C-alpha cells in the first residue's frame, strides 16, 4: 500500500529523463538531504541501558557507531533506576535454594500483563536474562550484590539482582565506557528532529540538532547523520510529556507528576509513528502508586510508603477514613484507585506506626526515614488522632480500620480485610510516634511502543514486516510487558533488546 | 518535524528552476498521481452509519460527494446492528418518568471506560444524542418504537431507543437513499488502497480499486479519486482481521471468531497510521462474552446465554464445575475471564433450567429458544447430571454451585455468591428440561482508532493539530469509549460524528 506507485515513478522518471533532471534514486522524499554531514554504520538514538547495550554490541562486531543523546549527560531514566534486574538461574538463587526458570518468569510476565504481552517478546526477554546478566559482569565489569536476591510484586519467586552500588547508573557508566573503548562516539545535547526514511523503504539516517538546549526544539544546528547499516531507536518512554500522554490516557493530566527525568518526552514516539512504525499499546502507562506530591521525581517517600506502609501499615482515603485498595495489589490497580480518587478531589495517605517502621525500613534502609522527614515528604505525629486532625479524617472510621487490621494481625489471619497477604513479622499498629506520607501517583513507565520482531527489527504498520535499516529496543518498544511492567524487568528488557538490536544492526 | 525541510525544498526548487523541471507544487510525494480520474468535494470512505451520516450532511450543504464501499452491499457492521441507540431526553423516557441528562450519559461512559475516554469526545456524543435521534426521524424518516426504552449494562438509566424494525439496517437504507436523493454517488466493490497526503500537508484524495473482489487486494482497477474539499474516513473497526488484532492484543488469536461482517479488516487502520494519523487505544478490543463457537457471526445463542442464563441461570467452567465470573459484570471482565480460560484449554458454558427460560426469553423472545436448538447452538438435556456427563463436569461441584444459588434465590438475597444482583422474578434452578450453550467470546467492537478533535478533524501524530482535508467518524475513531463501549452507544457515536464530519468536510 505504501509502495512507490509504479505510475508515479514512471511519470517522474519520464519527466526527469526528458528534461534532463538528475534523479539520483527512485526515492522522492523531500526529507532526504542533498548531502549527509556524517556517516556511521550504526546510529543509536538514546544512551540509556538499551542504547548503551546496542552500542557495545555494534562496536564489538566491528561497526562504526555513534550514540545520540539529547540531554547534557548520558543515561536517561536508566541513571535514576534502582539497579534491580530480574534474572533466572543466578548463583544467588541457587545459594538460597530458589527454583526458577525462564518459563516461570515468562508466565509471571504474561499473567500480570493480562494477556496483552506478546508471547514471542516475553519469551525472548525471559530466555536471555541470565546471559544478559553474565554479560554485564564479564563484558562490562559491573559488580552485583552476591548475597541478595529480591522479590518484587507480581514475581512468583525472588529473582531480582541488585548492583553493588544500588543504582542503574553504574551499568550505564561501565557500558558507555566500554562502547567508547571500542570506538563508539557519544554526542550529547543532540536532538533528533526526524528519522529519514525512503517512502515505504529503508531508513537512511537522522536529521539532528547539535548543541541543542533542552527543551527548545529550535535550538542548535541542523545536521544530517547517515546510518550506513542501521538506526537503533532506544529513546525510552514519554512519562514527562503531558500532551502526548494525555493523547493516549486522558486522565493523566498535569495534575500528576512523573518519576522520570525531564527528557522523557514523546517526540520520537511521534516521529516513529509518522514514518510507518506500528506504535502499539501506548495507552498502557504505568504510574508509581507510592509516590509523594511533596517532592519531585522518584523521591524518598517511596521507600516509606511501599516498603513500610504497603507491607506493614495502611493506605487510607482521608475523605472517608477507610482503606481503599489492597496495598500490595499490582501498581496498575493501586495507581488507578488513587488517580480516580484524586480526580474527585479526594486525598490518599500512607500510615505507619513505630512498630511498622521497626520491622521494615529501620534496619534495611538505615537513616532513610530521617532523611525523608527532613526533606518534608514524610510527616511525624504523636498519635493516630493527630493524623486524623491534620488531614480532616473521620477519626471513628479510621480507628475502626486500624482496629480491624490489628485483630487480623493478632489472630495471624492469612489475609486482611482488603485481601492483602499479612506479612511475616507484622505487628499491631499501636505505638507512636506515627508517620504519614501523602500519595499521588507519578507516571513511571510506558509499557507500549514500537512493535518489533524477535530480531528487534521495527515492524512496518502497513505490512507487519521489518522496516529495512531500523531496529528498536527498551522502553521505546511495546509488546513485552502488556498491561503491567513488573519491577526489575526493565533492566532485563533493555539489555536483552539492546544487545540483539546492536548485533543485528551491525550486520544489516 | 514532518514539515517540508526548507533545505530540501530550496534544493529541489533550484534544480527544477535551473533544469526547466516543471514542479507543479512543493509536494514531492511519489504517491500523488499525475492525473486524477474523478473529483468530488467530499469523499466518504465507508457506508455504515458514520459514513452515511457524513454523506447526507455533506450533500445537504451543497457539496458533491461520493461514498466508497469495498463490499458488494452498503452498510458494513451497521447492517447487522440491533438498532438500539442511546439517547437522553426522549419522549419515551419522559413518558416513563425516567430522569436523564447528557451529563449522566457522559458520566456513565467515562466511568465504565475506566477514565480512558477523552472527556471532550464523550461530552460531544452525549450532548448531541437527542439532536441526532431527532435527525434520524425528521430528516431520514426512520421509525422508532415509541413504547420502549431499554437499559443496557453500564447505563445508570434506561435510555436505549429501538428502531421499529429492530435492526440498524433500516437507518442505513433510509440514510443512503436520502444521500442519493441529494446527489451522492455510491461506489460499492471499491477498495481504498491508499490515502494520498502531501508530505506533512493536506490529504488530496484516494487511490482505489474499482470492481474489487473481497478479499483480493490485487483485484479491480486502480483509479485516483480527488477530494476537492476533504476525505471522511468512516471505515469502521478491524474485528475480523486476525493479523492486525493480534498485533495489538496478542491473546485474540484465530481461536476466537468475530460478530463482525467479514469486511471489518484493518487495512485503513494501517494506512491512517502510515500517513500521520495518531491511532490511539487500538488495543482495547471488545469481545462479546455471550457468543457461541457453534455458529458464525453474532448468532442466536447470545439471546439465550445473555438474556436467560446471565440473568437467571449460571455460567460455569466445565473443568472445575464452578462459576468463574459475575455473569452480569461488564463485557470486558466477562470476556477476559473466558478468553484466559479458553487459552488454558478450559471450556465455559451457560446453563438454564426451564424455570429460567420461563421468566426470561419464553415470552420476550417467542420462538427464539426453538430456533437456537434447531440451529445447534443451544443444547437440551433432561437433567443437570446429563449436562455434567456430556461436558465431563465434576457433578458434585456443579450441584453445590446450583444449590448455593438456589438458596440465595429462596432467601431473596440481594446478590449471589459471585456478587451478581439477583433479578426480580428469579426462581430456583430445579426443573428440567435444562439448556446449555457453549461460550467462546467473539471480537465485537474496536474502542480505539484515529484521534480526532471536536470537529471530527483527524489529528496529526506529529503536531496534535488537524490534518488539512481529513476528517474521521464512528468506530474508525478512538477516544469516545475508553476501556468499554457501552451497548447502544455505537449508533449514537456514529451519527453524531458522521454528521459533524460531513458538515465540516463540506466547508473545508
Short mmCIF file of N, CA and C in Angstrom, two decimals, chain B residues 203-317:
data_model
loop_
_atom_site.label_atom_id
_atom_site.label_comp_id
_atom_site.label_asym_id
_atom_site.label_seq_id
_atom_site.Cartn_x
_atom_site.Cartn_y
_atom_site.Cartn_z
N UNK B 203 -4.46 16.21 2.83
CA UNK B 203 -4.94 15.00 2.19
C UNK B 203 -5.61 15.40 0.89
N UNK B 204 -5.19 14.77 -0.21
CA UNK B 204 -5.66 15.18 -1.54
C UNK B 204 -6.75 14.26 -2.09
N UNK B 205 -6.70 12.99 -1.71
CA UNK B 205 -7.68 12.06 -2.27
C UNK B 205 -7.28 10.63 -2.00
N UNK B 206 -7.80 9.72 -2.82
CA UNK B 206 -7.60 8.30 -2.60
C UNK B 206 -7.06 7.59 -3.83
N UNK B 207 -6.32 6.53 -3.57
CA UNK B 207 -6.02 5.56 -4.62
C UNK B 207 -6.94 4.37 -4.34
N UNK B 208 -7.81 4.03 -5.29
CA UNK B 208 -8.78 2.95 -5.04
C UNK B 208 -8.67 1.88 -6.12
N UNK B 209 -9.37 0.79 -5.89
CA UNK B 209 -9.51 -0.27 -6.89
C UNK B 209 -11.00 -0.51 -7.11
N UNK B 210 -11.49 -0.17 -8.28
CA UNK B 210 -12.91 -0.39 -8.58
C UNK B 210 -13.07 -1.81 -9.13
N UNK B 211 -14.26 -2.35 -8.93
CA UNK B 211 -14.51 -3.72 -9.36
C UNK B 211 -13.75 -4.71 -8.49
N UNK B 212 -13.45 -4.29 -7.26
CA UNK B 212 -12.70 -5.11 -6.30
C UNK B 212 -13.50 -6.34 -5.89
N UNK B 213 -12.81 -7.47 -5.76
CA UNK B 213 -13.46 -8.68 -5.27
C UNK B 213 -12.89 -9.04 -3.91
N UNK B 214 -13.64 -8.75 -2.85
CA UNK B 214 -13.21 -9.06 -1.49
C UNK B 214 -12.85 -10.53 -1.40
N UNK B 215 -11.74 -10.94 -0.78
CA UNK B 215 -10.75 -10.11 -0.09
C UNK B 215 -9.46 -9.94 -0.90
N UNK B 216 -9.51 -10.00 -2.21
CA UNK B 216 -8.30 -9.96 -3.02
C UNK B 216 -7.85 -8.52 -3.28
N UNK B 217 -6.81 -8.10 -2.53
CA UNK B 217 -6.36 -6.70 -2.60
C UNK B 217 -5.71 -6.34 -3.93
N UNK B 218 -5.47 -7.35 -4.77
CA UNK B 218 -4.89 -7.01 -6.08
C UNK B 218 -5.95 -7.04 -7.19
N UNK B 219 -7.20 -7.28 -6.80
CA UNK B 219 -8.27 -7.31 -7.81
C UNK B 219 -8.71 -5.90 -8.15
N UNK B 220 -9.45 -5.79 -9.26
CA UNK B 220 -10.01 -4.49 -9.63
C UNK B 220 -9.02 -3.60 -10.36
N UNK B 221 -9.49 -2.39 -10.66
CA UNK B 221 -8.73 -1.45 -11.48
C UNK B 221 -8.36 -0.22 -10.66
N UNK B 222 -7.10 0.16 -10.71
CA UNK B 222 -6.65 1.32 -9.94
C UNK B 222 -7.23 2.60 -10.52
N UNK B 223 -7.80 3.42 -9.64
CA UNK B 223 -8.26 4.74 -10.03
C UNK B 223 -7.92 5.74 -8.92
N UNK B 224 -7.76 6.98 -9.30
CA UNK B 224 -7.44 8.02 -8.33
C UNK B 224 -8.63 8.95 -8.18
N UNK B 225 -9.10 9.10 -6.95
CA UNK B 225 -10.26 9.95 -6.69
C UNK B 225 -9.83 11.15 -5.86
N UNK B 226 -10.04 12.32 -6.40
CA UNK B 226 -9.60 13.53 -5.72
C UNK B 226 -10.72 14.08 -4.84
N UNK B 227 -10.36 14.54 -3.65
CA UNK B 227 -11.30 15.21 -2.76
C UNK B 227 -10.98 16.70 -2.81
N UNK B 228 -11.84 17.47 -3.48
CA UNK B 228 -11.56 18.90 -3.61
C UNK B 228 -11.60 19.59 -2.24
N UNK B 229 -12.48 19.10 -1.36
CA UNK B 229 -12.54 19.70 -0.03
C UNK B 229 -11.95 18.77 1.05
N UNK B 230 -12.47 17.56 1.16
CA UNK B 230 -11.95 16.70 2.23
C UNK B 230 -12.34 15.24 2.04
N UNK B 231 -11.56 14.38 2.68
CA UNK B 231 -11.87 12.95 2.81
C UNK B 231 -12.43 12.73 4.22
N UNK B 232 -13.49 11.92 4.32
CA UNK B 232 -14.01 11.50 5.63
C UNK B 232 -13.76 10.00 5.77
N UNK B 233 -12.94 9.62 6.75
CA UNK B 233 -12.68 8.19 7.00
C UNK B 233 -13.71 7.65 7.98
N UNK B 234 -14.54 6.75 7.49
CA UNK B 234 -15.56 6.13 8.34
C UNK B 234 -15.56 4.64 8.02
N UNK B 235 -14.36 4.07 8.12
CA UNK B 235 -14.16 2.70 7.65
C UNK B 235 -14.40 1.64 8.72
N UNK B 236 -14.79 2.05 9.92
CA UNK B 236 -15.15 1.07 10.95
C UNK B 236 -13.97 0.39 11.60
N UNK B 237 -14.26 -0.73 12.27
CA UNK B 237 -13.26 -1.45 13.06
C UNK B 237 -12.59 -2.58 12.31
N UNK B 238 -11.71 -3.33 13.04
CA UNK B 238 -10.93 -4.40 12.40
C UNK B 238 -11.16 -5.75 13.07
N UNK B 239 -12.37 -5.93 13.62
CA UNK B 239 -12.65 -7.15 14.38
C UNK B 239 -12.42 -8.44 13.63
N UNK B 240 -12.55 -8.40 12.29
CA UNK B 240 -12.41 -9.63 11.50
C UNK B 240 -10.98 -9.85 11.00
N UNK B 241 -10.05 -9.00 11.42
CA UNK B 241 -8.69 -9.04 10.90
C UNK B 241 -7.74 -9.61 11.97
N UNK B 242 -7.50 -10.91 11.91
CA UNK B 242 -6.74 -11.58 12.97
C UNK B 242 -5.32 -11.02 13.08
N UNK B 243 -4.65 -10.81 11.95
CA UNK B 243 -3.25 -10.34 12.00
C UNK B 243 -3.16 -8.98 12.69
N UNK B 244 -4.09 -8.10 12.35
CA UNK B 244 -3.99 -6.75 12.94
C UNK B 244 -4.42 -6.74 14.40
N UNK B 245 -5.43 -7.56 14.74
CA UNK B 245 -5.84 -7.54 16.15
C UNK B 245 -4.82 -8.22 17.04
N UNK B 246 -4.12 -9.24 16.53
CA UNK B 246 -3.07 -9.89 17.31
C UNK B 246 -1.88 -8.95 17.52
N UNK B 247 -1.66 -8.06 16.56
CA UNK B 247 -0.58 -7.08 16.72
C UNK B 247 -0.87 -6.19 17.94
N UNK B 248 -2.13 -5.91 18.18
CA UNK B 248 -2.49 -5.02 19.29
C UNK B 248 -2.86 -5.77 20.56
N UNK B 249 -3.50 -6.92 20.43
CA UNK B 249 -3.85 -7.73 21.60
C UNK B 249 -3.55 -9.19 21.26
N UNK B 250 -2.34 -9.65 21.65
CA UNK B 250 -1.87 -10.97 21.20
C UNK B 250 -2.74 -12.14 21.62
N UNK B 251 -3.62 -11.95 22.62
CA UNK B 251 -4.41 -13.12 23.03
C UNK B 251 -5.61 -13.39 22.13
N UNK B 252 -5.95 -12.43 21.24
CA UNK B 252 -7.12 -12.60 20.37
C UNK B 252 -6.75 -13.29 19.06
N UNK B 253 -6.24 -14.50 19.20
CA UNK B 253 -5.78 -15.29 18.05
C UNK B 253 -6.95 -15.78 17.21
N UNK B 254 -6.63 -16.56 16.20
CA UNK B 254 -7.69 -17.09 15.34
C UNK B 254 -8.54 -18.15 16.04
N UNK B 255 -8.21 -18.46 17.26
CA UNK B 255 -9.08 -19.31 18.07
C UNK B 255 -10.44 -18.62 18.27
N UNK B 256 -10.42 -17.29 18.25
CA UNK B 256 -11.65 -16.55 18.53
C UNK B 256 -12.27 -15.99 17.25
N UNK B 257 -13.58 -16.18 17.13
CA UNK B 257 -14.31 -15.67 15.98
C UNK B 257 -14.70 -14.21 16.22
N UNK B 258 -15.49 -13.67 15.31
CA UNK B 258 -15.96 -12.29 15.46
C UNK B 258 -17.46 -12.22 15.16
N UNK B 259 -18.10 -11.24 15.78
CA UNK B 259 -19.51 -10.97 15.45
C UNK B 259 -19.59 -10.11 14.19
N UNK B 260 -18.44 -9.59 13.75
CA UNK B 260 -18.44 -8.60 12.67
C UNK B 260 -18.62 -9.23 11.30
N UNK B 261 -19.01 -8.42 10.35
CA UNK B 261 -19.06 -8.85 8.95
C UNK B 261 -17.61 -9.06 8.48
N UNK B 262 -17.41 -9.92 7.49
CA UNK B 262 -16.03 -10.26 7.09
C UNK B 262 -15.20 -9.09 6.58
N UNK B 263 -15.85 -8.02 6.13
CA UNK B 263 -15.11 -6.87 5.61
C UNK B 263 -14.53 -5.97 6.70
N UNK B 264 -14.75 -6.33 7.98
CA UNK B 264 -14.23 -5.48 9.07
C UNK B 264 -12.75 -5.76 9.28
N UNK B 265 -11.93 -5.35 8.32
CA UNK B 265 -10.50 -5.60 8.36
C UNK B 265 -9.71 -4.30 8.56
N UNK B 266 -8.40 -4.43 8.79
CA UNK B 266 -7.62 -3.32 9.31
C UNK B 266 -6.82 -2.49 8.33
N UNK B 267 -6.98 -2.70 7.03
CA UNK B 267 -6.06 -2.04 6.09
C UNK B 267 -6.10 -0.52 6.20
N UNK B 268 -7.26 0.05 6.50
CA UNK B 268 -7.28 1.51 6.59
C UNK B 268 -6.80 2.01 7.95
N UNK B 269 -6.81 1.15 8.95
CA UNK B 269 -6.15 1.50 10.21
C UNK B 269 -4.64 1.61 9.97
N UNK B 270 -4.12 0.70 9.16
CA UNK B 270 -2.69 0.73 8.83
C UNK B 270 -2.37 1.99 8.01
N UNK B 271 -3.19 2.22 6.99
CA UNK B 271 -2.93 3.38 6.11
C UNK B 271 -3.03 4.68 6.92
N UNK B 272 -4.06 4.81 7.74
CA UNK B 272 -4.24 6.04 8.52
C UNK B 272 -3.00 6.31 9.37
N UNK B 273 -2.49 5.26 10.02
CA UNK B 273 -1.29 5.43 10.83
C UNK B 273 -0.10 5.84 9.95
N UNK B 274 0.00 5.21 8.79
CA UNK B 274 1.17 5.47 7.94
C UNK B 274 1.20 6.88 7.36
N UNK B 275 0.03 7.52 7.25
CA UNK B 275 0.03 8.89 6.70
C UNK B 275 0.08 9.95 7.79
N UNK B 276 0.23 9.53 9.05
CA UNK B 276 0.46 10.53 10.10
C UNK B 276 -0.69 10.76 11.04
N UNK B 277 -1.75 9.92 10.95
CA UNK B 277 -2.80 10.00 11.98
C UNK B 277 -2.24 9.43 13.29
N UNK B 278 -2.82 9.83 14.40
CA UNK B 278 -2.48 9.25 15.69
C UNK B 278 -3.53 8.20 16.00
N UNK B 279 -3.19 6.94 15.83
CA UNK B 279 -4.14 5.85 16.10
C UNK B 279 -3.98 5.45 17.56
N UNK B 280 -4.98 5.78 18.36
CA UNK B 280 -4.86 5.58 19.81
C UNK B 280 -5.71 4.41 20.30
N UNK B 281 -5.28 3.80 21.41
CA UNK B 281 -6.06 2.81 22.15
C UNK B 281 -6.57 1.65 21.30
N UNK B 282 -5.80 1.28 20.27
CA UNK B 282 -6.24 0.20 19.38
C UNK B 282 -6.20 -1.15 20.08
N UNK B 283 -5.55 -1.23 21.23
CA UNK B 283 -5.50 -2.49 21.97
C UNK B 283 -6.75 -2.76 22.78
N UNK B 284 -7.65 -1.77 22.83
CA UNK B 284 -8.92 -2.01 23.53
C UNK B 284 -9.93 -2.56 22.53
N UNK B 285 -10.05 -3.88 22.54
CA UNK B 285 -10.89 -4.58 21.58
C UNK B 285 -11.95 -5.33 22.37
N UNK B 286 -13.20 -4.93 22.19
CA UNK B 286 -14.27 -5.53 22.99
C UNK B 286 -14.71 -6.86 22.40
N UNK B 287 -14.83 -7.84 23.26
CA UNK B 287 -15.34 -9.14 22.82
C UNK B 287 -16.70 -9.37 23.46
N UNK B 288 -17.61 -9.94 22.70
CA UNK B 288 -18.91 -10.33 23.25
C UNK B 288 -18.74 -11.63 23.99
N UNK B 289 -18.92 -11.61 25.33
CA UNK B 289 -18.65 -12.81 26.13
C UNK B 289 -19.70 -13.90 25.93
N UNK B 290 -20.86 -13.49 25.42
CA UNK B 290 -22.03 -14.38 25.36
C UNK B 290 -22.10 -15.23 24.12
N UNK B 291 -21.10 -15.13 23.23
CA UNK B 291 -21.21 -15.79 21.93
C UNK B 291 -20.90 -17.28 21.98
N UNK B 292 -21.35 -17.99 20.96
CA UNK B 292 -21.17 -19.45 20.86
C UNK B 292 -20.23 -19.80 19.71
N UNK B 293 -19.34 -20.77 19.93
CA UNK B 293 -18.47 -21.21 18.83
C UNK B 293 -19.21 -22.14 17.86
N UNK B 294 -20.47 -22.46 18.18
CA UNK B 294 -21.21 -23.42 17.36
C UNK B 294 -22.02 -22.76 16.25
N UNK B 295 -21.78 -21.49 16.01
CA UNK B 295 -22.45 -20.78 14.92
C UNK B 295 -21.55 -19.60 14.53
N UNK B 296 -21.73 -19.11 13.31
CA UNK B 296 -20.91 -17.99 12.82
C UNK B 296 -21.55 -16.65 13.22
N UNK B 297 -20.74 -15.61 13.23
CA UNK B 297 -21.24 -14.25 13.42
C UNK B 297 -21.86 -14.01 14.79
N UNK B 298 -22.71 -13.01 14.89
CA UNK B 298 -23.35 -12.64 16.14
C UNK B 298 -24.17 -13.80 16.68
N UNK B 299 -25.03 -14.37 15.84
CA UNK B 299 -25.69 -15.63 16.16
C UNK B 299 -26.90 -15.53 17.07
N UNK B 300 -27.45 -16.72 17.33
CA UNK B 300 -28.70 -16.85 18.10
C UNK B 300 -28.44 -17.19 19.57
N UNK B 301 -27.31 -17.83 19.86
CA UNK B 301 -27.07 -18.28 21.23
C UNK B 301 -26.98 -17.10 22.20
N UNK B 302 -26.63 -15.94 21.67
CA UNK B 302 -26.49 -14.74 22.50
C UNK B 302 -27.75 -14.46 23.31
N UNK B 303 -28.89 -14.52 22.65
CA UNK B 303 -30.17 -14.25 23.33
C UNK B 303 -30.39 -15.20 24.50
N UNK B 304 -29.94 -16.43 24.35
CA UNK B 304 -30.07 -17.43 25.43
C UNK B 304 -29.02 -17.20 26.52
N UNK B 305 -27.76 -17.10 26.12
CA UNK B 305 -26.67 -17.00 27.10
C UNK B 305 -26.76 -15.71 27.92
N UNK B 306 -27.19 -14.62 27.27
CA UNK B 306 -27.25 -13.33 27.97
C UNK B 306 -28.60 -13.12 28.67
N UNK B 307 -29.68 -13.07 27.89
CA UNK B 307 -30.97 -12.68 28.47
C UNK B 307 -31.55 -13.74 29.40
N UNK B 308 -31.19 -14.99 29.16
CA UNK B 308 -31.69 -16.06 30.04
C UNK B 308 -30.65 -16.45 31.10
N UNK B 309 -29.51 -16.97 30.65
CA UNK B 309 -28.54 -17.53 31.63
C UNK B 309 -27.81 -16.48 32.46
N UNK B 310 -27.37 -15.38 31.84
CA UNK B 310 -26.61 -14.39 32.60
C UNK B 310 -27.51 -13.73 33.65
N UNK B 311 -28.79 -13.67 33.36
CA UNK B 311 -29.70 -13.02 34.31
C UNK B 311 -30.33 -14.00 35.29
N UNK B 312 -30.70 -15.21 34.80
CA UNK B 312 -31.46 -16.14 35.65
C UNK B 312 -30.85 -17.52 35.75
N UNK B 313 -29.73 -17.76 35.07
CA UNK B 313 -29.08 -19.07 35.12
C UNK B 313 -27.66 -18.94 35.63
N UNK B 314 -26.76 -19.79 35.15
CA UNK B 314 -25.38 -19.77 35.62
C UNK B 314 -24.41 -19.91 34.44
N UNK B 315 -23.22 -19.34 34.59
CA UNK B 315 -22.11 -19.60 33.67
C UNK B 315 -21.08 -20.40 34.45
N UNK B 316 -20.64 -21.52 33.85
CA UNK B 316 -19.83 -22.49 34.58
C UNK B 316 -18.59 -22.90 33.77
N UNK B 317 -17.47 -23.06 34.47
CA UNK B 317 -16.24 -23.62 33.89
C UNK B 317 -16.36 -25.14 33.95
#
